[in-house]
Amino acid sequence: MTAPRLPLDRRRLLATLCIAAGAVPASATSQNSQKRRRPADAVPLTYATRPEALRWAEDVATRRDLPPGWTRDTIGQAVYLSNVPRLMLPPARGTAKNWRVYRGRFIDPLRIRAGARFWQRNRAALARAHDEFGVPPEIVVGIVGVETIYGQNMGSFRVLDALATLSFDFPPQHPRATARQAFFQDELEQYLSLCQRTGMDPQQPLGSYAGAMGMPQFMPSSWARYAIDFDGDGRIDLWGSESDVIGSVANYFKGYGWQPGLPTHYPVQLSPDADLDTLLAPDILPSFRPARFAELGARLSAPGQAHEGPLALIELQNGNPAVPGNTPSYVAGTENFYVVTRYNWSSYYAMAVIELGQEVAAALGS
């Protein structure tokens, strides 16, 4: 007589208990379930099967004077990463931004301690970068801390695969899909050129899901324009040389117009009748002189009133403004604040960089 089958939930419970007791190897169970779940993932999908990608490689070889066979083979070995397109999609509409939550992700004891060690190890390089490029140490330290926790998290995606995926399979539902796909194709082209010029194996480097590399997370175009050999060893290493990282980040900011001695922002208070629509219309682009700020209801501190250049009203939301205590935060951003946003086009990112650098400096007593 056949024994009656237990209900499904009982069978699952018994299986769990057996695994816990050692009757069934858990690894075998998980391996079997993985085989059932992802049979299609056993063989990676490479771009060797995509004629349009190989034609693109041939065009790049002609434009950049790269070896055609090498370029075609390199693109052909790039692997499609199915999770990367999803990571590029913006958050769902209606998601309230929250500066306090965002700040907490990047300004914490772990980063501050790591930043203090980084600063102490590299005092001479940071001081030299300040002298040569005009960029204060706290800005450089803030960037490297926010980007990779001073090299602790530089990304686990193969750069070639990430750039190829976003070049040929950028998500079409993205609101700026055409422009963004063109951007990543240019970055992939820059990457191939960089590898050919420096002798770097394009199959080896790991980075972010967007193809950013090293401690400062430079995209290939930024590497080509701004990365420098700051330690004088004859090569540029943004993964292992902290001096090269410091010099390159400072050079990046100088290239985008950093003004030595200019603050990044000033405190501001809004009057009850402030014209927020006008003040926020230019977004983060400095557009108002201090006198105009005052006319529109934005009250500046004395240093802000003495500022000679344009300013932008920076709004940092703190969640749903209808909830008590969630009033947005505001600062008056200068042209140097705008330069920080050229690293990542976000006022939240810029403030995290600035405030992390300040916290590390305070921890050191600098």
mmCIF file of C-alpha atoms in Angstrom:
data_model
loop_
_atom_site.group_PDB
_atom_site.id
_atom_site.type_symbol
_atom_site.label_atom_id
_atom_site.label_comp_id
_atom_site.label_asym_id
_atom_site.label_seq_id
_atom_site.Cartn_x
_atom_site.Cartn_y
_atom_site.Cartn_z
ATOM 1 C CA MET A 1 0.000 0.000 0.000
ATOM 2 C CA THR A 2 1.362 3.400 -0.980
ATOM 3 C CA ALA A 3 1.866 5.772 1.940
ATOM 4 C CA PRO A 4 -0.323 8.888 1.726
ATOM 5 C CA ARG A 5 1.497 12.037 0.493
ATOM 6 C CA LEU A 6 1.910 14.789 3.023
ATOM 7 C CA PRO A 7 0.587 18.257 2.177
ATOM 8 C CA LEU A 8 3.095 20.450 0.362
ATOM 9 C CA ASP A 9 3.774 22.699 3.350
ATOM 10 C CA ARG A 10 4.490 19.673 5.564
ATOM 11 C CA ARG A 11 6.877 18.215 2.949
ATOM 12 C CA ARG A 12 8.760 21.522 2.822
ATOM 13 C CA LEU A 13 8.980 21.598 6.635
ATOM 14 C CA LEU A 14 10.333 18.050 6.811
ATOM 15 C CA ALA A 15 12.872 18.785 4.084
ATOM 16 C CA THR A 16 14.055 21.808 6.027
ATOM 17 C CA LEU A 17 14.369 19.773 9.231
ATOM 18 C CA CYS A 18 16.281 17.022 7.418
ATOM 19 C CA ILE A 19 18.748 19.523 6.016
ATOM 20 C CA ALA A 20 19.211 21.080 9.449
ATOM 21 C CA ALA A 21 19.812 17.635 11.002
ATOM 22 C CA GLY A 22 22.329 16.682 8.323
ATOM 23 C CA ALA A 23 20.193 13.973 6.665
ATOM 24 C CA VAL A 24 20.332 15.803 3.308
ATOM 25 C CA PRO A 25 23.364 17.881 2.273
ATOM 26 C CA ALA A 26 22.167 21.474 2.036
ATOM 27 C CA SER A 27 24.655 22.170 -0.730
ATOM 28 C CA ALA A 28 23.189 19.422 -2.875
ATOM 29 C CA THR A 29 19.701 20.774 -2.367
ATOM 30 C CA SER A 30 20.723 24.328 -3.252
ATOM 31 C CA GLN A 31 22.689 23.108 -6.280
ATOM 32 C CA ASN A 32 19.696 21.174 -7.575
ATOM 33 C CA SER A 33 17.397 24.164 -7.098
ATOM 34 C CA GLN A 34 19.900 26.414 -8.869
ATOM 35 C CA LYS A 35 19.987 24.004 -11.807
ATOM 36 C CA ARG A 36 16.216 24.132 -11.993
ATOM 37 C CA ARG A 37 16.088 27.900 -11.690
ATOM 38 C CA ARG A 38 18.720 28.980 -14.163
ATOM 39 C CA PRO A 39 19.377 26.467 -16.953
ATOM 40 C CA ALA A 40 19.655 29.335 -19.474
ATOM 41 C CA ASP A 41 22.444 31.013 -17.487
ATOM 42 C CA ALA A 42 24.875 28.111 -17.795
ATOM 43 C CA VAL A 43 26.357 29.463 -21.046
ATOM 44 C CA PRO A 44 27.028 33.240 -21.022
ATOM 45 C CA LEU A 45 25.596 35.188 -23.932
ATOM 46 C CA THR A 46 28.472 36.957 -25.666
ATOM 47 C CA TYR A 47 28.344 39.750 -28.218
ATOM 48 C CA ALA A 48 30.050 37.495 -30.750
ATOM 49 C CA THR A 49 26.482 36.488 -31.642
ATOM 50 C CA ARG A 50 25.389 40.072 -32.272
ATOM 51 C CA PRO A 51 26.180 41.283 -35.816
ATOM 52 C CA GLU A 52 25.420 44.925 -34.991
ATOM 53 C CA ALA A 53 27.958 44.868 -32.137
ATOM 54 C CA LEU A 54 30.642 43.412 -34.395
ATOM 55 C CA ARG A 55 29.895 45.987 -37.107
ATOM 56 C CA TRP A 56 30.226 48.687 -34.457
ATOM 57 C CA ALA A 57 33.608 47.226 -33.479
ATOM 58 C CA GLU A 58 34.785 47.440 -37.085
ATOM 59 C CA ASP A 59 33.686 51.082 -37.311
ATOM 60 C CA VAL A 60 35.527 51.915 -34.088
ATOM 61 C CA ALA A 61 38.685 50.223 -35.340
ATOM 62 C CA THR A 62 38.596 52.453 -38.409
ATOM 63 C CA ARG A 63 37.838 55.671 -36.476
ATOM 64 C CA ARG A 64 40.401 55.045 -33.753
ATOM 65 C CA ASP A 65 43.033 53.320 -35.869
ATOM 66 C CA LEU A 66 42.790 50.192 -33.707
ATOM 67 C CA PRO A 67 43.708 46.681 -34.878
ATOM 68 C CA PRO A 68 40.475 45.437 -36.520
ATOM 69 C CA GLY A 69 40.898 41.830 -35.445
ATOM 70 C CA TRP A 70 41.688 42.760 -31.852
ATOM 71 C CA THR A 71 38.744 45.158 -31.648
ATOM 72 C CA ARG A 72 36.285 42.675 -33.108
ATOM 73 C CA ASP A 73 37.540 39.830 -30.906
ATOM 74 C CA THR A 74 37.372 42.003 -27.788
ATOM 75 C CA ILE A 75 33.763 43.016 -28.399
ATOM 76 C CA GLY A 76 32.933 39.432 -29.314
ATOM 77 C CA GLN A 77 34.163 38.249 -25.918
ATOM 78 C CA ALA A 78 32.069 40.786 -23.993
ATOM 79 C CA VAL A 79 29.294 39.105 -22.008
ATOM 80 C CA TYR A 80 25.718 40.406 -21.766
ATOM 81 C CA LEU A 81 24.891 41.153 -18.095
ATOM 82 C CA SER A 82 21.145 40.739 -17.693
ATOM 83 C CA ASN A 83 20.941 42.626 -14.382
ATOM 84 C CA VAL A 84 22.773 45.755 -15.556
ATOM 85 C CA PRO A 85 19.993 47.327 -17.689
ATOM 86 C CA ARG A 86 17.603 47.136 -14.733
ATOM 87 C CA LEU A 87 20.102 48.946 -12.524
ATOM 88 C CA MET A 88 20.096 51.902 -14.937
ATOM 89 C CA LEU A 89 16.379 52.584 -14.613
ATOM 90 C CA PRO A 90 15.390 55.598 -12.477
ATOM 91 C CA PRO A 91 13.414 55.001 -9.261
ATOM 92 C CA ALA A 92 9.669 54.719 -9.542
ATOM 93 C CA ARG A 93 7.780 57.995 -9.676
ATOM 94 C CA GLY A 94 6.438 59.134 -6.370
ATOM 95 C CA THR A 95 9.528 58.020 -4.448
ATOM 96 C CA ALA A 96 10.291 60.936 -2.124
ATOM 97 C CA LYS A 97 13.936 61.986 -1.899
ATOM 98 C CA ASN A 98 15.340 62.154 1.593
ATOM 99 C CA TRP A 99 18.577 63.999 2.316
ATOM 100 C CA ARG A 100 18.818 62.712 5.880
ATOM 101 C CA VAL A 101 18.613 59.097 4.710
ATOM 102 C CA TYR A 102 20.979 59.728 1.790
ATOM 103 C CA ARG A 103 23.483 61.476 4.053
ATOM 104 C CA GLY A 104 23.414 58.582 6.500
ATOM 105 C CA ARG A 105 24.450 56.158 3.754
ATOM 106 C CA PHE A 106 27.710 57.990 3.128
ATOM 107 C CA ILE A 107 28.619 59.858 6.291
ATOM 108 C CA ASP A 108 29.072 57.222 8.948
ATOM 109 C CA PRO A 109 31.819 56.150 11.383
ATOM 110 C CA LEU A 110 33.193 53.560 8.930
ATOM 111 C CA ARG A 111 33.856 56.099 6.184
ATOM 112 C CA ILE A 112 35.086 58.758 8.580
ATOM 113 C CA ARG A 113 37.654 56.400 10.141
ATOM 114 C CA ALA A 114 38.751 55.115 6.743
ATOM 115 C CA GLY A 115 38.960 58.694 5.489
ATOM 116 C CA ALA A 116 41.141 59.724 8.404
ATOM 117 C CA ARG A 117 43.559 56.874 7.666
ATOM 118 C CA PHE A 118 43.585 57.777 3.959
ATOM 119 C CA TRP A 119 44.307 61.448 4.772
ATOM 120 C CA GLN A 120 47.079 60.545 7.228
ATOM 121 C CA ARG A 121 48.756 58.215 4.718
ATOM 122 C CA ASN A 122 48.599 60.805 1.965
ATOM 123 C CA ARG A 123 49.161 64.174 3.638
ATOM 124 C CA ALA A 124 51.996 65.081 1.291
ATOM 125 C CA ALA A 125 50.121 64.107 -1.892
ATOM 126 C CA LEU A 126 46.965 65.926 -0.771
ATOM 127 C CA ALA A 127 48.961 69.056 0.040
ATOM 128 C CA ARG A 128 50.746 68.918 -3.317
ATOM 129 C CA ALA A 129 47.450 68.472 -5.171
ATOM 130 C CA HIS A 130 46.078 71.494 -3.291
ATOM 131 C CA ASP A 131 49.112 73.549 -4.305
ATOM 132 C CA GLU A 132 49.061 72.465 -7.972
ATOM 133 C CA PHE A 133 45.313 72.357 -8.672
ATOM 134 C CA GLY A 134 43.758 74.494 -5.946
ATOM 135 C CA VAL A 135 41.431 71.718 -4.757
ATOM 136 C CA PRO A 136 41.277 71.336 -0.943
ATOM 137 C CA PRO A 137 42.153 67.941 0.573
ATOM 138 C CA GLU A 138 38.661 67.544 2.073
ATOM 139 C CA ILE A 139 37.055 67.612 -1.374
ATOM 140 C CA VAL A 140 39.394 64.924 -2.733
ATOM 141 C CA VAL A 141 38.961 62.854 0.442
ATOM 142 C CA GLY A 142 35.181 63.250 0.232
ATOM 143 C CA ILE A 143 35.071 62.030 -3.363
ATOM 144 C CA VAL A 144 37.157 58.895 -2.787
ATOM 145 C CA GLY A 145 35.185 58.095 0.352
ATOM 146 C CA VAL A 146 31.753 58.420 -1.218
ATOM 147 C CA GLU A 147 32.788 56.579 -4.377
ATOM 148 C CA THR A 148 34.585 53.499 -3.003
ATOM 149 C CA ILE A 149 35.230 53.882 0.760
ATOM 150 C CA TYR A 150 38.872 54.581 -0.123
ATOM 151 C CA GLY A 151 39.239 51.549 -2.357
ATOM 152 C CA GLN A 152 37.286 49.056 -0.262
ATOM 153 C CA ASN A 153 34.504 48.729 -2.841
ATOM 154 C CA MET A 154 35.658 49.407 -6.407
ATOM 155 C CA GLY A 155 33.048 47.233 -8.117
ATOM 156 C CA SER A 156 32.776 43.593 -9.157
ATOM 157 C CA PHE A 157 31.511 43.927 -12.743
ATOM 158 C CA ARG A 158 33.877 43.334 -15.613
ATOM 159 C CA VAL A 159 34.175 46.770 -17.209
ATOM 160 C CA LEU A 160 34.081 45.389 -20.741
ATOM 161 C CA ASP A 161 30.848 43.503 -20.061
ATOM 162 C CA ALA A 162 29.136 46.433 -18.335
ATOM 163 C CA LEU A 163 29.988 48.921 -21.078
ATOM 164 C CA ALA A 164 29.022 46.508 -23.872
ATOM 165 C CA THR A 165 25.702 45.714 -22.208
ATOM 166 C CA LEU A 166 24.823 49.391 -21.848
ATOM 167 C CA SER A 167 26.059 50.151 -25.363
ATOM 168 C CA PHE A 168 23.959 47.553 -27.152
ATOM 169 C CA ASP A 169 21.190 46.683 -24.683
ATOM 170 C CA PHE A 170 20.404 49.903 -22.862
ATOM 171 C CA PRO A 171 16.835 49.692 -21.469
ATOM 172 C CA PRO A 172 14.524 51.330 -24.048
ATOM 173 C CA GLN A 173 12.025 52.340 -21.355
ATOM 174 C CA HIS A 174 14.528 54.767 -19.827
ATOM 175 C CA PRO A 175 13.339 58.366 -20.398
ATOM 176 C CA ARG A 176 16.681 59.297 -22.022
ATOM 177 C CA ALA A 177 17.474 55.950 -23.604
ATOM 178 C CA THR A 178 18.839 57.247 -26.928
ATOM 179 C CA ALA A 179 21.214 59.778 -25.381
ATOM 180 C CA ARG A 180 22.372 57.415 -22.644
ATOM 181 C CA GLN A 181 23.042 54.559 -25.047
ATOM 182 C CA ALA A 182 25.113 56.909 -27.213
ATOM 183 C CA PHE A 183 27.025 57.975 -24.087
ATOM 184 C CA PHE A 184 27.924 54.398 -23.215
ATOM 185 C CA GLN A 185 28.950 53.589 -26.772
ATOM 186 C CA ASP A 186 31.345 56.522 -26.585
ATOM 187 C CA GLU A 187 32.651 55.243 -23.243
ATOM 188 C CA LEU A 188 33.163 51.763 -24.679
ATOM 189 C CA GLU A 189 35.065 53.291 -27.587
ATOM 190 C CA GLN A 190 37.195 55.278 -25.129
ATOM 191 C CA TYR A 191 37.809 52.112 -23.119
ATOM 192 C CA LEU A 192 39.041 50.149 -26.123
ATOM 193 C CA SER A 193 41.333 53.000 -27.092
ATOM 194 C CA LEU A 194 42.650 53.287 -23.534
ATOM 195 C CA CYS A 195 43.399 49.569 -23.327
ATOM 196 C CA GLN A 196 45.153 49.528 -26.680
ATOM 197 C CA ARG A 197 47.200 52.624 -25.827
ATOM 198 C CA THR A 198 48.304 51.476 -22.364
ATOM 199 C CA GLY A 199 48.580 47.731 -22.943
ATOM 200 C CA MET A 200 45.835 47.039 -20.385
ATOM 201 C CA ASP A 201 44.017 43.748 -20.955
ATOM 202 C CA PRO A 202 40.376 44.763 -21.649
ATOM 203 C CA GLN A 203 39.157 41.470 -20.187
ATOM 204 C CA GLN A 204 40.608 42.071 -16.727
ATOM 205 C CA PRO A 205 39.494 45.363 -15.098
ATOM 206 C CA LEU A 206 36.558 45.272 -12.703
ATOM 207 C CA GLY A 207 34.400 48.283 -11.897
ATOM 208 C CA SER A 208 30.857 49.480 -11.333
ATOM 209 C CA TYR A 209 27.798 48.321 -13.245
ATOM 210 C CA ALA A 210 28.167 51.518 -15.321
ATOM 211 C CA GLY A 211 31.808 50.821 -16.196
ATOM 212 C CA ALA A 212 33.452 53.239 -13.736
ATOM 213 C CA MET A 213 36.940 52.237 -12.641
ATOM 214 C CA GLY A 214 39.324 52.415 -9.728
ATOM 215 C CA MET A 215 39.227 54.235 -6.399
ATOM 216 C CA PRO A 216 37.791 57.432 -7.924
ATOM 217 C CA GLN A 217 35.408 55.508 -10.244
ATOM 218 C CA PHE A 218 36.523 57.275 -13.413
ATOM 219 C CA MET A 219 34.666 56.503 -16.597
ATOM 220 C CA PRO A 220 37.017 55.793 -19.527
ATOM 221 C CA SER A 221 36.592 59.294 -20.989
ATOM 222 C CA SER A 222 37.510 60.854 -17.630
ATOM 223 C CA TRP A 223 40.523 58.552 -17.368
ATOM 224 C CA ALA A 224 41.662 59.651 -20.827
ATOM 225 C CA ARG A 225 41.251 63.368 -20.039
ATOM 226 C CA TYR A 226 42.137 63.734 -16.385
ATOM 227 C CA ALA A 227 43.995 60.715 -14.987
ATOM 228 C CA ILE A 228 47.637 61.530 -14.267
ATOM 229 C CA ASP A 229 50.782 59.844 -12.984
ATOM 230 C CA PHE A 230 51.056 61.751 -9.698
ATOM 231 C CA ASP A 231 53.507 59.407 -7.978
ATOM 232 C CA GLY A 232 56.045 59.627 -10.804
ATOM 233 C CA ASP A 233 56.449 55.899 -11.448
ATOM 234 C CA GLY A 234 55.801 56.254 -15.175
ATOM 235 C CA ARG A 235 52.291 54.807 -15.274
ATOM 236 C CA ILE A 236 48.759 55.706 -14.192
ATOM 237 C CA ASP A 237 47.205 53.345 -11.653
ATOM 238 C CA LEU A 238 43.822 54.340 -10.268
ATOM 239 C CA TRP A 239 43.356 50.996 -8.529
ATOM 240 C CA GLY A 240 46.545 50.790 -6.500
ATOM 241 C CA SER A 241 48.246 54.197 -6.362
ATOM 242 C CA GLU A 242 46.574 56.552 -3.904
ATOM 243 C CA SER A 243 48.825 59.357 -5.134
ATOM 244 C CA ASP A 244 47.635 58.893 -8.709
ATOM 245 C CA VAL A 245 44.051 58.886 -7.441
ATOM 246 C CA ILE A 246 44.532 62.135 -5.510
ATOM 247 C CA GLY A 247 46.232 63.931 -8.383
ATOM 248 C CA SER A 248 43.690 62.700 -10.908
ATOM 249 C CA VAL A 249 40.639 63.758 -8.860
ATOM 250 C CA ALA A 250 42.153 67.195 -8.279
ATOM 251 C CA ASN A 251 42.976 67.485 -11.984
ATOM 252 C CA TYR A 252 39.378 66.528 -12.813
ATOM 253 C CA PHE A 253 38.006 69.364 -10.701
ATOM 254 C CA LYS A 254 40.468 71.842 -12.137
ATOM 255 C CA GLY A 255 39.389 70.747 -15.615
ATOM 256 C CA TYR A 256 35.768 71.537 -14.753
ATOM 257 C CA GLY A 257 36.617 75.023 -13.497
ATOM 258 C CA TRP A 258 37.295 74.696 -9.776
ATOM 259 C CA GLN A 259 38.093 78.138 -8.323
ATOM 260 C CA PRO A 260 40.711 78.032 -5.535
ATOM 261 C CA GLY A 261 39.561 79.605 -2.296
ATOM 262 C CA LEU A 262 35.881 79.796 -3.262
ATOM 263 C CA PRO A 263 33.459 78.093 -0.802
ATOM 264 C CA THR A 264 31.105 75.459 -2.160
ATOM 265 C CA HIS A 265 28.003 76.929 -0.495
ATOM 266 C CA TYR A 266 26.595 79.369 2.052
ATOM 267 C CA PRO A 267 23.784 79.071 4.595
ATOM 268 C CA VAL A 268 20.466 80.495 3.468
ATOM 269 C CA GLN A 269 17.112 81.112 5.103
ATOM 270 C CA LEU A 270 13.865 81.529 3.187
ATOM 271 C CA SER A 271 11.279 84.130 4.066
ATOM 272 C CA PRO A 272 7.640 82.944 4.217
ATOM 273 C CA ASP A 273 6.924 84.656 0.884
ATOM 274 C CA ALA A 274 10.065 83.430 -0.922
ATOM 275 C CA ASP A 275 9.551 82.908 -4.668
ATOM 276 C CA LEU A 276 10.604 79.251 -4.773
ATOM 277 C CA ASP A 277 9.400 78.723 -8.324
ATOM 278 C CA THR A 278 11.838 81.333 -9.617
ATOM 279 C CA LEU A 279 14.660 80.400 -7.261
ATOM 280 C CA LEU A 280 14.530 76.687 -8.116
ATOM 281 C CA ALA A 281 13.923 77.065 -11.858
ATOM 282 C CA PRO A 282 17.651 76.934 -12.831
ATOM 283 C CA ASP A 283 18.088 73.820 -10.652
ATOM 284 C CA ILE A 284 21.759 73.547 -9.558
ATOM 285 C CA LEU A 285 23.135 76.007 -12.127
ATOM 286 C CA PRO A 286 24.340 79.204 -10.346
ATOM 287 C CA SER A 287 22.177 81.962 -11.819
ATOM 288 C CA PHE A 288 21.417 84.654 -9.208
ATOM 289 C CA ARG A 289 23.558 87.391 -7.728
ATOM 290 C CA PRO A 290 23.202 87.858 -3.946
ATOM 291 C CA ALA A 291 21.071 90.989 -4.366
ATOM 292 C CA ARG A 292 18.624 89.074 -6.564
ATOM 293 C CA PHE A 293 18.583 86.244 -4.039
ATOM 294 C CA ALA A 294 17.455 88.729 -1.395
ATOM 295 C CA GLU A 295 14.760 90.173 -3.668
ATOM 296 C CA LEU A 296 13.334 86.672 -4.153
ATOM 297 C CA GLY A 297 13.178 85.996 -0.422
ATOM 298 C CA ALA A 298 16.414 84.043 0.163
ATOM 299 C CA ARG A 299 18.352 85.577 3.057
ATOM 300 C CA LEU A 300 22.112 84.993 3.020
ATOM 301 C CA SER A 301 24.673 85.178 5.786
ATOM 302 C CA ALA A 302 27.248 87.998 5.651
ATOM 303 C CA PRO A 303 29.822 85.932 3.676
ATOM 304 C CA GLY A 304 27.100 84.964 1.215
ATOM 305 C CA GLN A 305 26.038 88.567 0.764
ATOM 306 C CA ALA A 306 29.668 89.474 -0.020
ATOM 307 C CA HIS A 307 29.914 86.740 -2.659
ATOM 308 C CA GLU A 308 30.747 88.208 -6.064
ATOM 309 C CA GLY A 309 29.606 85.433 -8.370
ATOM 310 C CA PRO A 310 26.292 83.711 -9.162
ATOM 311 C CA LEU A 311 24.495 81.410 -6.756
ATOM 312 C CA ALA A 312 21.947 78.609 -7.001
ATOM 313 C CA LEU A 313 19.322 77.718 -4.421
ATOM 314 C CA ILE A 314 19.961 74.057 -3.607
ATOM 315 C CA GLU A 315 16.954 72.186 -2.274
ATOM 316 C CA LEU A 316 17.497 68.931 -0.372
ATOM 317 C CA GLN A 317 14.198 67.208 0.315
ATOM 318 C CA ASN A 318 13.750 65.267 3.553
ATOM 319 C CA GLY A 319 10.967 62.900 2.597
ATOM 320 C CA ASN A 320 7.305 63.715 2.213
ATOM 321 C CA PRO A 321 7.029 67.462 3.000
ATOM 322 C CA ALA A 322 3.460 66.971 4.206
ATOM 323 C CA VAL A 323 4.813 65.061 7.218
ATOM 324 C CA PRO A 324 5.748 67.318 10.164
ATOM 325 C CA GLY A 325 9.508 67.694 10.522
ATOM 326 C CA ASN A 326 10.203 66.870 6.876
ATOM 327 C CA THR A 327 10.841 70.432 5.741
ATOM 328 C CA PRO A 328 13.443 70.539 2.928
ATOM 329 C CA SER A 329 16.948 71.815 3.656
ATOM 330 C CA TYR A 330 18.375 74.674 1.597
ATOM 331 C CA VAL A 331 21.842 76.075 0.881
ATOM 332 C CA ALA A 332 23.139 78.636 -1.602
ATOM 333 C CA GLY A 333 25.459 76.808 -3.963
ATOM 334 C CA THR A 334 28.413 78.554 -5.610
ATOM 335 C CA GLU A 335 30.177 77.764 -8.864
ATOM 336 C CA ASN A 336 32.380 75.315 -6.943
ATOM 337 C CA PHE A 337 29.283 73.456 -5.736
ATOM 338 C CA TYR A 338 28.300 73.137 -9.381
ATOM 339 C CA VAL A 339 31.781 71.770 -10.174
ATOM 340 C CA VAL A 340 31.305 69.002 -7.585
ATOM 341 C CA THR A 341 28.082 68.017 -9.345
ATOM 342 C CA ARG A 342 30.062 67.461 -12.542
ATOM 343 C CA TYR A 343 31.385 64.312 -10.884
ATOM 344 C CA ASN A 344 27.845 63.105 -10.315
ATOM 345 C CA TRP A 345 24.947 65.305 -11.422
ATOM 346 C CA SER A 346 23.180 65.347 -8.083
ATOM 347 C CA SER A 347 23.023 68.001 -5.375
ATOM 348 C CA TYR A 348 22.573 65.218 -2.797
ATOM 349 C CA TYR A 349 25.791 63.583 -3.975
ATOM 350 C CA ALA A 350 27.667 66.891 -3.888
ATOM 351 C CA MET A 351 26.568 67.651 -0.326
ATOM 352 C CA ALA A 352 27.535 64.141 0.802
ATOM 353 C CA VAL A 353 31.029 64.621 -0.678
ATOM 354 C CA ILE A 354 31.418 68.042 0.935
ATOM 355 C CA GLU A 355 30.157 67.005 4.359
ATOM 356 C CA LEU A 356 32.103 63.723 4.449
ATOM 357 C CA GLY A 357 35.299 65.655 3.750
ATOM 358 C CA GLN A 358 34.422 68.105 6.514
ATOM 359 C CA GLU A 359 33.736 65.293 8.986
ATOM 360 C CA VAL A 360 37.052 63.597 8.210
ATOM 361 C CA ALA A 361 38.892 66.904 8.592
ATOM 362 C CA ALA A 362 37.187 67.460 11.942
ATOM 363 C CA ALA A 363 38.111 63.943 13.092
ATOM 364 C CA LEU A 364 41.754 64.701 12.320
ATOM 365 C CA GLY A 365 41.648 68.172 13.776
ATOM 366 C CA SER A 366 42.861 69.509 10.394
#
